[in-house]
PDB file of C-alpha atoms in Angstrom:
ATOM      1  CA  MET A 221    -216.724 -76.304  78.689  1.00 44.00           C
ATOM      2  CA  ALA A 222    -214.283 -74.329  76.575  1.00 45.00           C
ATOM      3  CA  GLY A 223    -211.529 -76.949  76.481  1.00 46.00           C
ATOM      4  CA  ASP A 224    -210.959 -79.297  73.556  1.00 49.00           C
ATOM      5  CA  PRO A 225    -211.133 -82.978  74.706  1.00 49.00           C
ATOM      6  CA  ASP A 226    -209.109 -84.130  71.704  1.00 48.00           C
ATOM      7  CA  ARG A 227    -206.285 -81.849  72.726  1.00 49.00           C
ATOM      8  CA  ARG A 228    -205.978 -83.571  76.116  1.00 51.00           C
ATOM      9  CA  SER A 229    -205.972 -87.088  74.676  1.00 49.00           C
ATOM     10  CA  GLY A 230    -202.313 -86.936  73.630  1.00 50.00           C
ATOM     11  CA  GLY A 231    -199.171 -87.089  75.739  1.00 49.00           C
ATOM     12  CA  PRO A 232    -198.531 -84.368  78.290  1.00 51.00           C
ATOM     13  CA  SER A 233    -196.678 -81.220  77.298  1.00 67.00           C
ATOM     14  CA  VAL A 234    -193.245 -80.795  78.813  1.00 74.00           C
ATOM     15  CA  ARG A 235    -192.202 -77.548  80.447  1.00 80.00           C
ATOM     16  CA  PHE A 236    -189.024 -77.087  82.430  1.00 87.00           C
ATOM     17  CA  TYR A 237    -189.180 -73.471  83.561  1.00 89.00           C
ATOM     18  CA  ALA A 238    -191.876 -71.074  84.693  1.00 89.00           C
ATOM     19  CA  GLN A 239    -192.935 -68.007  82.753  1.00 88.00           C
ATOM     20  CA  HIS A 240    -192.915 -65.816  85.846  1.00 89.00           C
ATOM     21  CA  PRO A 241    -189.415 -64.293  86.221  1.00 91.00           C
ATOM     22  CA  ALA A 242    -189.161 -64.755  89.997  1.00 91.00           C
ATOM     23  CA  LEU A 243    -190.067 -68.454  89.970  1.00 90.00           C
ATOM     24  CA  ARG A 244    -187.982 -69.061  86.854  1.00 92.00           C
ATOM     25  CA  ALA A 245    -184.988 -67.447  88.575  1.00 94.00           C
ATOM     26  CA  ARG A 246    -185.465 -69.702  91.614  1.00 94.00           C
ATOM     27  CA  GLN A 247    -185.701 -72.764  89.382  1.00 93.00           C
ATOM     28  CA  LEU A 248    -182.555 -71.794  87.488  1.00 95.00           C
ATOM     29  CA  ALA A 249    -180.753 -71.136  90.767  1.00 96.00           C
ATOM     30  CA  ALA A 250    -181.826 -74.531  92.118  1.00 95.00           C
ATOM     31  CA  ASP A 251    -180.729 -76.315  88.937  1.00 95.00           C
ATOM     32  CA  LEU A 252    -177.409 -74.486  88.916  1.00 96.00           C
ATOM     33  CA  GLY A 253    -176.942 -75.241  92.594  1.00 95.00           C
ATOM     34  CA  MET A 254    -177.562 -78.932  91.927  1.00 96.00           C
ATOM     35  CA  LEU A 255    -175.013 -78.889  89.111  1.00 96.00           C
ATOM     36  CA  LEU A 256    -172.389 -77.059  91.179  1.00 97.00           C
ATOM     37  CA  TRP A 257    -172.999 -79.369  94.151  1.00 96.00           C
ATOM     38  CA  THR A 258    -172.421 -82.385  91.901  1.00 96.00           C
ATOM     39  CA  VAL A 259    -169.270 -80.901  90.356  1.00 97.00           C
ATOM     40  CA  LEU A 260    -167.944 -79.994  93.807  1.00 97.00           C
ATOM     41  CA  TRP A 261    -168.257 -83.513  95.154  1.00 96.00           C
ATOM     42  CA  VAL A 262    -166.865 -85.047  91.970  1.00 96.00           C
ATOM     43  CA  LEU A 263    -163.775 -82.850  92.398  1.00 96.00           C
ATOM     44  CA  VAL A 264    -163.543 -83.769  96.085  1.00 95.00           C
ATOM     45  CA  ALA A 265    -163.860 -87.452  95.200  1.00 95.00           C
ATOM     46  CA  ARG A 266    -161.116 -87.156  92.578  1.00 95.00           C
ATOM     47  CA  ALA A 267    -158.815 -85.444  95.075  1.00 94.00           C
ATOM     48  CA  VAL A 268    -159.454 -88.089  97.731  1.00 93.00           C
ATOM     49  CA  HIS A 269    -159.005 -90.862  95.161  1.00 92.00           C
ATOM     50  CA  GLY A 270    -155.619 -89.485  94.176  1.00 91.00           C
ATOM     51  CA  ALA A 271    -154.551 -88.972  97.796  1.00 90.00           C
ATOM     52  CA  VAL A 272    -155.480 -92.527  98.767  1.00 90.00           C
ATOM     53  CA  LEU A 273    -153.735 -93.956  95.707  1.00 85.00           C
ATOM     54  CA  ALA A 274    -150.542 -92.309  96.956  1.00 86.00           C
ATOM     55  CA  LEU A 275    -150.673 -94.801  99.835  1.00 80.00           C
ATOM     56  CA  ALA A 276    -149.993 -97.536  97.288  1.00 77.00           C
ATOM     57  CA  GLU A 277    -146.415 -96.319  96.755  1.00 77.00           C
ATOM     58  CA  PRO A 278    -144.939 -98.523  99.534  1.00 75.00           C
ATOM     59  CA  GLY A 279    -146.684-101.539  98.031  1.00 67.00           C
ATOM     60  CA  ARG A 280    -145.300-100.622  94.624  1.00 70.00           C
ATOM     61  CA  ALA A 281    -141.815-100.338  96.103  1.00 74.00           C
ATOM     62  CA  VAL A 282    -142.164-103.757  97.745  1.00 71.00           C
ATOM     63  CA  GLU A 283    -143.358-105.231  94.458  1.00 68.00           C
ATOM     64  CA  ASP A 284    -140.402-103.730  92.577  1.00 69.00           C
ATOM     65  CA  LEU A 285    -137.979-104.995  95.219  1.00 69.00           C
ATOM     66  CA  GLY A 286    -139.454-108.481  95.117  1.00 68.00           C
ATOM     67  CA  ARG A 287    -139.317-108.517  91.324  1.00 71.00           C
ATOM     68  CA  SER A 288    -135.692-107.374  91.342  1.00 72.00           C
ATOM     69  CA  VAL A 289    -134.598-109.913  93.954  1.00 66.00           C
ATOM     70  CA  ALA A 290    -136.528-112.710  92.247  1.00 65.00           C
ATOM     71  CA  GLY A 291    -134.865-111.863  88.948  1.00 66.00           C
ATOM     72  CA  SER A 292    -131.404-111.768  90.517  1.00 71.00           C
ATOM     73  CA  MET A 293    -131.900-115.019  92.392  1.00 68.00           C
ATOM     74  CA  GLY A 294    -133.294-116.678  89.283  1.00 66.00           C
ATOM     75  CA  SER A 295    -130.234-115.633  87.308  1.00 70.00           C
ATOM     76  CA  ALA A 296    -127.967-116.875  90.089  1.00 65.00           C
ATOM     77  CA  ALA A 297    -129.792-120.206  90.187  1.00 60.00           C
ATOM     78  CA  SER A 298    -129.414-120.587  86.425  1.00 66.00           C
ATOM     79  CA  ALA A 299    -125.702-119.869  86.686  1.00 66.00           C
ATOM     80  CA  ALA A 300    -125.308-122.304  89.579  1.00 60.00           C
ATOM     81  CA  GLU A 301    -126.996-125.090  87.631  1.00 60.00           C
ATOM     82  CA  ASP A 302    -124.234-124.849  85.048  1.00 61.00           C
ATOM     83  CA  VAL A 303    -121.617-125.906  87.619  1.00 64.00           C
ATOM     84  CA  PRO A 304    -120.706-129.555  86.978  1.00 66.00           C
ATOM     85  CA  VAL A 305    -121.724-132.211  89.526  1.00 53.00           C
ATOM     86  CA  VAL A 306    -122.945-129.884  92.302  1.00 59.00           C
ATOM     87  CA  GLY A 307    -124.955-127.466  90.148  1.00 56.00           C
ATOM     88  CA  ASP A 308    -128.363-128.605  91.366  1.00 63.00           C
ATOM     89  CA  GLU A 309    -127.349-128.361  95.015  1.00 68.00           C
ATOM     90  CA  LEU A 310    -125.915-124.903  94.497  1.00 62.00           C
ATOM     91  CA  ALA A 311    -129.027-123.707  92.649  1.00 62.00           C
ATOM     92  CA  THR A 312    -131.496-124.852  95.334  1.00 70.00           C
ATOM     93  CA  PRO A 313    -130.912-121.965  97.807  1.00 72.00           C
ATOM     94  CA  PHE A 314    -131.157-119.438  95.017  1.00 63.00           C
ATOM     95  CA  ASP A 315    -134.416-120.994  93.828  1.00 64.00           C
ATOM     96  CA  LYS A 316    -135.831-120.745  97.344  1.00 69.00           C
ATOM     97  CA  LEU A 317    -134.761-117.127  97.616  1.00 70.00           C
ATOM     98  CA  ALA A 318    -136.343-116.421  94.229  1.00 65.00           C
ATOM     99  CA  GLY A 319    -139.592-118.013  95.436  1.00 70.00           C
ATOM    100  CA  ALA A 320    -139.542-115.942  98.613  1.00 73.00           C
ATOM    101  CA  ALA A 321    -138.913-112.806  96.579  1.00 64.00           C
ATOM    102  CA  GLY A 322    -141.847-113.736  94.348  1.00 67.00           C
ATOM    103  CA  ALA A 323    -144.062-113.989  97.429  1.00 72.00           C
ATOM    104  CA  VAL A 324    -142.874-110.548  98.534  1.00 70.00           C
ATOM    105  CA  ARG A 325    -143.696-109.191  95.085  1.00 71.00           C
ATOM    106  CA  GLY A 326    -147.192-110.691  95.340  1.00 74.00           C
ATOM    107  CA  SER A 327    -147.689-109.068  98.738  1.00 75.00           C
ATOM    108  CA  GLY A 328    -146.750-105.704  97.278  1.00 75.00           C
ATOM    109  CA  GLN A 329    -149.208-106.171  94.430  1.00 78.00           C
ATOM    110  CA  SER A 330    -151.964-107.194  96.860  1.00 80.00           C
ATOM    111  CA  ALA A 331    -151.328-104.083  98.927  1.00 79.00           C
ATOM    112  CA  GLN A 332    -151.660-101.925  95.824  1.00 79.00           C
ATOM    113  CA  ASP A 333    -154.888-103.653  94.843  1.00 84.00           C
ATOM    114  CA  ALA A 334    -156.332-103.097  98.320  1.00 86.00           C
ATOM    115  CA  VAL A 335    -155.422 -99.411  98.256  1.00 85.00           C
ATOM    116  CA  GLY A 336    -156.892 -99.041  94.761  1.00 86.00           C
ATOM    117  CA  THR A 337    -160.147-100.651  95.872  1.00 89.00           C
ATOM    118  CA  LEU A 338    -160.307 -98.413  98.938  1.00 91.00           C
ATOM    119  CA  ALA A 339    -159.678 -95.313  96.820  1.00 90.00           C
ATOM    120  CA  THR A 340    -162.459 -96.254  94.405  1.00 92.00           C
ATOM    121  CA  VAL A 341    -164.969 -97.043  97.157  1.00 94.00           C
ATOM    122  CA  LEU A 342    -164.251 -93.775  98.964  1.00 93.00           C
ATOM    123  CA  ALA A 343    -164.582 -91.795  95.733  1.00 94.00           C
ATOM    124  CA  VAL A 344    -167.926 -93.410  94.897  1.00 95.00           C
ATOM    125  CA  VAL A 345    -169.261 -92.867  98.420  1.00 95.00           C
ATOM    126  CA  LEU A 346    -168.169 -89.227  98.388  1.00 94.00           C
ATOM    127  CA  VAL A 347    -170.189 -88.651  95.222  1.00 94.00           C
ATOM    128  CA  VAL A 348    -173.219 -90.869  95.833  1.00 96.00           C
ATOM    129  CA  LEU A 349    -174.057 -89.843  99.402  1.00 96.00           C
ATOM    130  CA  PRO A 350    -174.047 -86.021  99.205  1.00 95.00           C
ATOM    131  CA  VAL A 351    -175.253 -85.833  95.605  1.00 96.00           C
ATOM    132  CA  GLY A 352    -177.918 -88.475  96.202  1.00 95.00           C
ATOM    133  CA  TRP A 353    -179.071 -86.687  99.378  1.00 95.00           C
ATOM    134  CA  LEU A 354    -179.676 -83.439  97.505  1.00 95.00           C
ATOM    135  CA  LEU A 355    -180.982 -85.198  94.397  1.00 95.00           C
ATOM    136  CA  LEU A 356    -183.737 -86.885  96.430  1.00 95.00           C
ATOM    137  CA  ARG A 357    -184.911 -83.441  97.499  1.00 93.00           C
ATOM    138  CA  TRP A 358    -184.427 -81.579  94.234  1.00 94.00           C
ATOM    139  CA  LEU A 359    -185.632 -84.092  91.643  1.00 94.00           C
ATOM    140  CA  PRO A 360    -189.129 -84.921  93.001  1.00 94.00           C
ATOM    141  CA  ALA A 361    -189.960 -81.227  93.334  1.00 92.00           C
ATOM    142  CA  ARG A 362    -188.654 -80.469  89.837  1.00 92.00           C
ATOM    143  CA  LEU A 363    -190.472 -83.391  88.225  1.00 92.00           C
ATOM    144  CA  GLY A 364    -193.659 -82.660  90.153  1.00 91.00           C
ATOM    145  CA  TRP A 365    -193.662 -79.061  88.962  1.00 92.00           C
ATOM    146  CA  ALA A 366    -192.882 -80.131  85.383  1.00 90.00           C
ATOM    147  CA  ARG A 367    -195.824 -82.565  85.375  1.00 90.00           C
ATOM    148  CA  GLU A 368    -198.279 -80.007  86.732  1.00 89.00           C
ATOM    149  CA  ALA A 369    -196.971 -77.229  84.504  1.00 88.00           C
ATOM    150  CA  GLY A 370    -197.180 -79.533  81.484  1.00 87.00           C
ATOM    151  CA  ALA A 371    -200.776 -80.421  82.325  1.00 86.00           C
ATOM    152  CA  ALA A 372    -201.625 -76.750  82.761  1.00 86.00           C
ATOM    153  CA  GLN A 373    -199.919 -75.989  79.462  1.00 85.00           C
ATOM    154  CA  ARG A 374    -202.173 -78.517  77.741  1.00 86.00           C
ATOM    155  CA  LEU A 375    -205.219 -76.828  79.237  1.00 84.00           C
ATOM    156  CA  LEU A 376    -203.953 -73.522  77.861  1.00 82.00           C
ATOM    157  CA  ALA A 377    -203.354 -74.869  74.341  1.00 80.00           C
ATOM    158  CA  GLY A 378    -205.804 -73.655  71.734  1.00 75.00           C
ATOM    159  CA  THR A 379    -208.805 -72.261  73.594  1.00 76.00           C
ATOM    160  CA  PRO A 380    -207.749 -72.031  77.272  1.00 75.00           C
ATOM    161  CA  ASP A 381    -209.836 -74.304  79.492  1.00 80.00           C
ATOM    162  CA  VAL A 382    -210.172 -71.657  82.176  1.00 87.00           C
ATOM    163  CA  GLU A 383    -213.157 -73.344  83.827  1.00 87.00           C
ATOM    164  CA  LEU A 384    -211.065 -76.329  84.928  1.00 88.00           C
ATOM    165  CA  LEU A 385    -208.255 -74.089  86.122  1.00 88.00           C
ATOM    166  CA  ALA A 386    -210.710 -71.951  88.060  1.00 88.00           C
ATOM    167  CA  ALA A 387    -212.272 -75.017  89.678  1.00 86.00           C
ATOM    168  CA  ARG A 388    -208.811 -76.235  90.644  1.00 87.00           C
ATOM    169  CA  ALA A 389    -208.058 -72.887  92.276  1.00 86.00           C
ATOM    170  CA  VAL A 390    -211.320 -72.942  94.239  1.00 85.00           C
ATOM    171  CA  ALA A 391    -210.570 -76.469  95.471  1.00 86.00           C
ATOM    172  CA  THR A 392    -206.876 -76.151  96.339  1.00 84.00           C
ATOM    173  CA  ALA A 393    -205.790 -72.502  96.643  1.00 85.00           C
ATOM    174  CA  PRO A 394    -204.849 -71.321 100.156  1.00 85.00           C
ATOM    175  CA  LEU A 395    -207.604 -69.397 101.907  1.00 85.00           C
ATOM    176  CA  SER A 396    -205.302 -66.398 102.221  1.00 86.00           C
ATOM    177  CA  ARG A 397    -205.002 -66.210  98.427  1.00 87.00           C
ATOM    178  CA  LEU A 398    -208.740 -66.632  97.938  1.00 84.00           C
ATOM    179  CA  ALA A 399    -209.481 -63.986 100.563  1.00 87.00           C
ATOM    180  CA  ALA A 400    -207.279 -61.526  98.670  1.00 88.00           C
ATOM    181  CA  LEU A 401    -209.530 -61.723  95.597  1.00 87.00           C
ATOM    182  CA  PRO A 402    -212.135 -59.027  94.962  1.00 86.00           C
ATOM    183  CA  ALA A 403    -215.389 -59.462  96.842  1.00 86.00           C
ATOM    184  CA  GLY A 404    -217.964 -61.467  94.963  1.00 85.00           C
ATOM    185  CA  THR A 405    -215.461 -63.500  92.947  1.00 85.00           C
ATOM    186  CA  GLY A 406    -216.874 -66.822  94.139  1.00 85.00           C
ATOM    187  CA  ALA A 407    -220.474 -65.901  93.434  1.00 87.00           C
ATOM    188  CA  ALA A 408    -219.538 -64.464  90.060  1.00 86.00           C
ATOM    189  CA  TRP A 409    -217.642 -67.661  89.195  1.00 85.00           C
ATOM    190  CA  ARG A 410    -220.641 -69.830  90.122  1.00 87.00           C
ATOM    191  CA  ALA A 411    -222.777 -67.625  87.887  1.00 86.00           C
ATOM    192  CA  GLY A 412    -220.374 -68.224  84.994  1.00 86.00           C
ATOM    193  CA  ASP A 413    -218.876 -64.732  84.930  1.00 85.00           C
ATOM    194  CA  PRO A 414    -215.871 -64.803  82.519  1.00 88.00           C
ATOM    195  CA  ALA A 415    -213.863 -62.265  84.519  1.00 87.00           C
ATOM    196  CA  ALA A 416    -214.221 -64.213  87.763  1.00 87.00           C
ATOM    197  CA  THR A 417    -213.384 -67.450  85.973  1.00 86.00           C
ATOM    198  CA  ARG A 418    -210.226 -65.960  84.468  1.00 88.00           C
ATOM    199  CA  THR A 419    -209.235 -64.452  87.812  1.00 87.00           C
ATOM    200  CA  LEU A 420    -209.454 -67.834  89.532  1.00 89.00           C
ATOM    201  CA  ALA A 421    -207.719 -69.553  86.620  1.00 87.00           C
ATOM    202  CA  GLN A 422    -204.894 -67.044  86.816  1.00 88.00           C
ATOM    203  CA  LEU A 423    -204.626 -67.708  90.555  1.00 87.00           C
ATOM    204  CA  GLU A 424    -203.996 -71.391  89.837  1.00 87.00           C
ATOM    205  CA  LEU A 425    -201.556 -70.612  87.033  1.00 89.00           C
ATOM    206  CA  ALA A 426    -199.691 -68.135  89.241  1.00 88.00           C
ATOM    207  CA  ARG A 427    -198.958 -70.994  91.639  1.00 88.00           C
ATOM    208  CA  LEU A 428    -197.054 -72.659  88.791  1.00 88.00           C
ATOM    209  CA  GLY A 429    -195.480 -69.452  87.541  1.00 88.00           C
ATOM    210  CA  LEU A 430    -197.533 -69.512  84.333  1.00 89.00           C
ATOM    211  CA  ARG A 431    -199.608 -66.815  82.688  1.00 84.00           C
ATOM    212  CA  LEU A 432    -203.047 -66.820  81.140  1.00 80.00           C
ATOM    213  CA  THR A 433    -203.054 -65.059  77.769  1.00 72.00           C
ATOM    214  CA  HIS A 434    -205.816 -62.496  77.675  1.00 56.00           C
ATOM    215  CA  SER A 435    -207.821 -62.335  74.494  1.00 48.00           C
ATOM    216  CA  GLY A 436    -209.462 -59.124  75.558  1.00 42.00           C
ATOM    217  CA  PRO A 437    -210.319 -56.984  78.594  1.00 42.00           C
ATOM    218  CA  ASP A 438    -212.382 -58.690  81.262  1.00 42.00           C
ATOM    219  CA  PRO A 439    -215.296 -56.922  82.860  1.00 37.00           C
ATOM    220  CA  ALA A 440    -214.409 -55.486  86.239  1.00 39.00           C
ATOM    221  CA  LEU A 441    -215.345 -57.398  89.350  1.00 41.00           C
ATOM    222  CA  PRO A 442    -216.953 -55.566  92.228  1.00 39.00           C
ATOM    223  CA  PRO A 443    -214.297 -54.332  94.681  1.00 41.00           C
ATOM    224  CA  ARG A 444    -214.006 -55.955  98.099  1.00 41.00           C
ATOM    225  CA  SER A 445    -215.769 -53.869 100.681  1.00 38.00           C
TER     226      SER A 445
END
């Protein structure tokens, strides 16, 4: 066989795009579509996050009010404590009001925290669900093609191992593609004809959008009758 076993003993070659313009254009369009889809949902998530955070304004207002009242009541309690004899009694109501205001402030802060958590969860869901849905369809196909194209690229390195590629085409190519080949291709391949072997190898490479470099003209195959 024409291939070099030592060449295939290393790690697989990596290829991200096909050589054939039509398939390469589809791959680029799919990759760009995936990128734009991701950017779109990130922008949507940011917009929703900001809109939901706006709902925290009432909680912020309640927190500010509670802080202000607590500060005022605390100051009043401190002033009342300075009154001789009855200072402690006078300060008690103000202390209670300050405590109540502190509870109101805590409620406002809790409301803001809840809104912030909701905004974050919604933003994450809006990115993960649609992007993940498309990613699960796009990534396996892309990685699968890259693995097969890389393996084919290794077979093409140095002296192309066209026999293996031809055998792969015979075993897996659709019957419609095989039927479109010139008559006698199968018999010529079994007989070791170089032209038939290269034709079948190119059929397999065409599935991946790759090309077989020709080192010279192949002898013509008999036309299909």
